[in-house]
Every structure is written in C-alpha cells, then in structure tokens.
Amino acid sequence: MASDARLAAQGVDALCSLGEGLASGLAAQARAAQWALDEAAFELGGGRYSQEQRKQLAEQLNSLACALQVETSEPFVIDAED
C-alpha cells in the first residue's frame, strides 16, 4: 500500500505534467513535502522511519528547496485587479 507521501508525490508529478504553471507546481510540491514531513514526524517518534525513508525525504526537501530558488518572471501573487 502506498504511503500518503508517495501518493502526494504522484499527485505533484501529475500536476506538473499538466503544465499548469510554475506557481501551481510549486504549491503542489510544497504540499507534498508537508505531507511527507507530517508522516516522518509521526513515524520518527515511534522509531519506524528507515534510513531509506530519511534519504527519500531529504531528496524531496532538496528538490523543493531548489524549486523555491528558481528565479522567474511569473508572479506568485496574483493581483485581483489584473
């Protein structure tokens, strides 16, 4: 059975493949990281989070960090007057 974090990552991939724009893809990626962190916090507290899971989470967070650092001309805040 797939974990919530894995399902969230699949959702991010699906959204990004639709070409909905950088902002929506970044938002989806951030949400997936949030879910993964929630799962990690729960599992780490119970001693059930493997070294492989830690590595995958670190890679996911690094990917999010890189995406956040990308400079773009696309606005992340949309003015309702535009």
mmCIF file of C-alpha atoms in Angstrom:
data_model
loop_
_atom_site.group_PDB
_atom_site.id
_atom_site.type_symbol
_atom_site.label_atom_id
_atom_site.label_comp_id
_atom_site.label_asym_id
_atom_site.label_seq_id
_atom_site.Cartn_x
_atom_site.Cartn_y
_atom_site.Cartn_z
ATOM 1 C CA MET A 1 0.000 0.000 0.000
ATOM 2 C CA ALA A 2 1.393 3.400 -0.967
ATOM 3 C CA SER A 3 2.046 5.934 1.757
ATOM 4 C CA ASP A 4 0.352 9.326 1.806
ATOM 5 C CA ALA A 5 3.683 10.935 0.934
ATOM 6 C CA ARG A 6 4.147 8.672 -2.087
ATOM 7 C CA LEU A 7 0.602 9.387 -3.273
ATOM 8 C CA ALA A 8 1.213 13.116 -2.792
ATOM 9 C CA ALA A 9 4.412 12.879 -4.838
ATOM 10 C CA GLN A 10 2.471 11.147 -7.616
ATOM 11 C CA GLY A 11 -0.071 13.973 -7.480
ATOM 12 C CA VAL A 12 2.715 16.535 -7.824
ATOM 13 C CA ASP A 13 4.056 14.702 -10.867
ATOM 14 C CA ALA A 14 0.582 14.651 -12.405
ATOM 15 C CA LEU A 15 0.059 18.388 -11.810
ATOM 16 C CA CYS A 16 3.453 19.277 -13.210
ATOM 17 C CA SER A 17 2.815 17.195 -16.330
ATOM 18 C CA LEU A 18 -0.373 19.175 -16.991
ATOM 19 C CA GLY A 19 1.682 22.334 -17.437
ATOM 20 C CA GLU A 20 -0.378 24.400 -15.032
ATOM 21 C CA GLY A 21 2.475 26.821 -14.456
ATOM 22 C CA LEU A 22 5.333 27.179 -12.054
ATOM 23 C CA ALA A 23 3.272 28.573 -9.189
ATOM 24 C CA SER A 24 0.771 25.710 -9.072
ATOM 25 C CA GLY A 25 3.504 23.110 -9.479
ATOM 26 C CA LEU A 26 5.484 24.697 -6.681
ATOM 27 C CA ALA A 27 2.403 24.821 -4.465
ATOM 28 C CA ALA A 28 1.718 21.138 -5.114
ATOM 29 C CA GLN A 29 5.340 20.268 -4.390
ATOM 30 C CA ALA A 30 5.212 22.227 -1.121
ATOM 31 C CA ARG A 31 2.009 20.431 -0.089
ATOM 32 C CA ALA A 32 3.571 17.043 -0.859
ATOM 33 C CA ALA A 33 6.579 17.961 1.283
ATOM 34 C CA GLN A 34 4.239 18.987 4.090
ATOM 35 C CA TRP A 35 2.505 15.603 3.965
ATOM 36 C CA ALA A 36 5.852 13.808 3.874
ATOM 37 C CA LEU A 37 7.066 15.795 6.881
ATOM 38 C CA ASP A 38 3.867 15.020 8.797
ATOM 39 C CA GLU A 39 4.331 11.316 8.102
ATOM 40 C CA ALA A 40 8.012 11.484 9.040
ATOM 41 C CA ALA A 41 7.293 13.248 12.322
ATOM 42 C CA PHE A 42 4.797 10.558 13.286
ATOM 43 C CA GLU A 43 6.970 7.620 12.222
ATOM 44 C CA LEU A 44 10.210 9.048 13.640
ATOM 45 C CA GLY A 45 8.538 9.466 17.025
ATOM 46 C CA GLY A 46 7.660 5.776 17.020
ATOM 47 C CA GLY A 47 11.059 4.638 15.765
ATOM 48 C CA ARG A 48 9.565 3.373 12.499
ATOM 49 C CA TYR A 49 11.287 5.610 9.928
ATOM 50 C CA SER A 50 14.041 3.829 7.997
ATOM 51 C CA GLN A 51 17.296 5.270 6.726
ATOM 52 C CA GLU A 52 15.972 4.862 3.165
ATOM 53 C CA GLN A 53 12.857 6.875 4.060
ATOM 54 C CA ARG A 54 15.085 9.573 5.562
ATOM 55 C CA LYS A 55 17.109 9.683 2.356
ATOM 56 C CA GLN A 56 13.968 9.965 0.202
ATOM 57 C CA LEU A 57 12.601 12.764 2.396
ATOM 58 C CA ALA A 58 15.905 14.634 2.209
ATOM 59 C CA GLU A 59 15.856 14.346 -1.593
ATOM 60 C CA GLN A 60 12.267 15.616 -1.690
ATOM 61 C CA LEU A 61 13.150 18.587 0.516
ATOM 62 C CA ASN A 62 16.241 19.359 -1.572
ATOM 63 C CA SER A 63 14.093 19.314 -4.703
ATOM 64 C CA LEU A 64 11.625 21.724 -3.088
ATOM 65 C CA ALA A 65 14.459 24.000 -1.957
ATOM 66 C CA CYS A 66 15.863 24.116 -5.498
ATOM 67 C CA ALA A 67 12.421 24.856 -6.941
ATOM 68 C CA LEU A 68 11.936 27.690 -4.462
ATOM 69 C CA GLN A 69 15.226 29.267 -5.530
ATOM 70 C CA VAL A 70 14.381 29.368 -9.246
ATOM 71 C CA GLU A 71 14.001 32.937 -10.431
ATOM 72 C CA THR A 72 11.076 33.517 -12.726
ATOM 73 C CA SER A 73 9.095 36.356 -14.176
ATOM 74 C CA GLU A 74 5.856 34.501 -13.409
ATOM 75 C CA PRO A 75 4.104 36.175 -10.466
ATOM 76 C CA PHE A 76 3.448 34.105 -7.371
ATOM 77 C CA VAL A 77 0.964 36.644 -6.036
ATOM 78 C CA ILE A 78 -1.832 37.468 -8.410
ATOM 79 C CA ASP A 79 -3.419 40.905 -8.060
ATOM 80 C CA ALA A 80 -7.196 40.714 -8.417
ATOM 81 C CA GLU A 81 -7.098 43.973 -10.382
ATOM 82 C CA ASP A 82 -5.006 42.451 -13.188
#
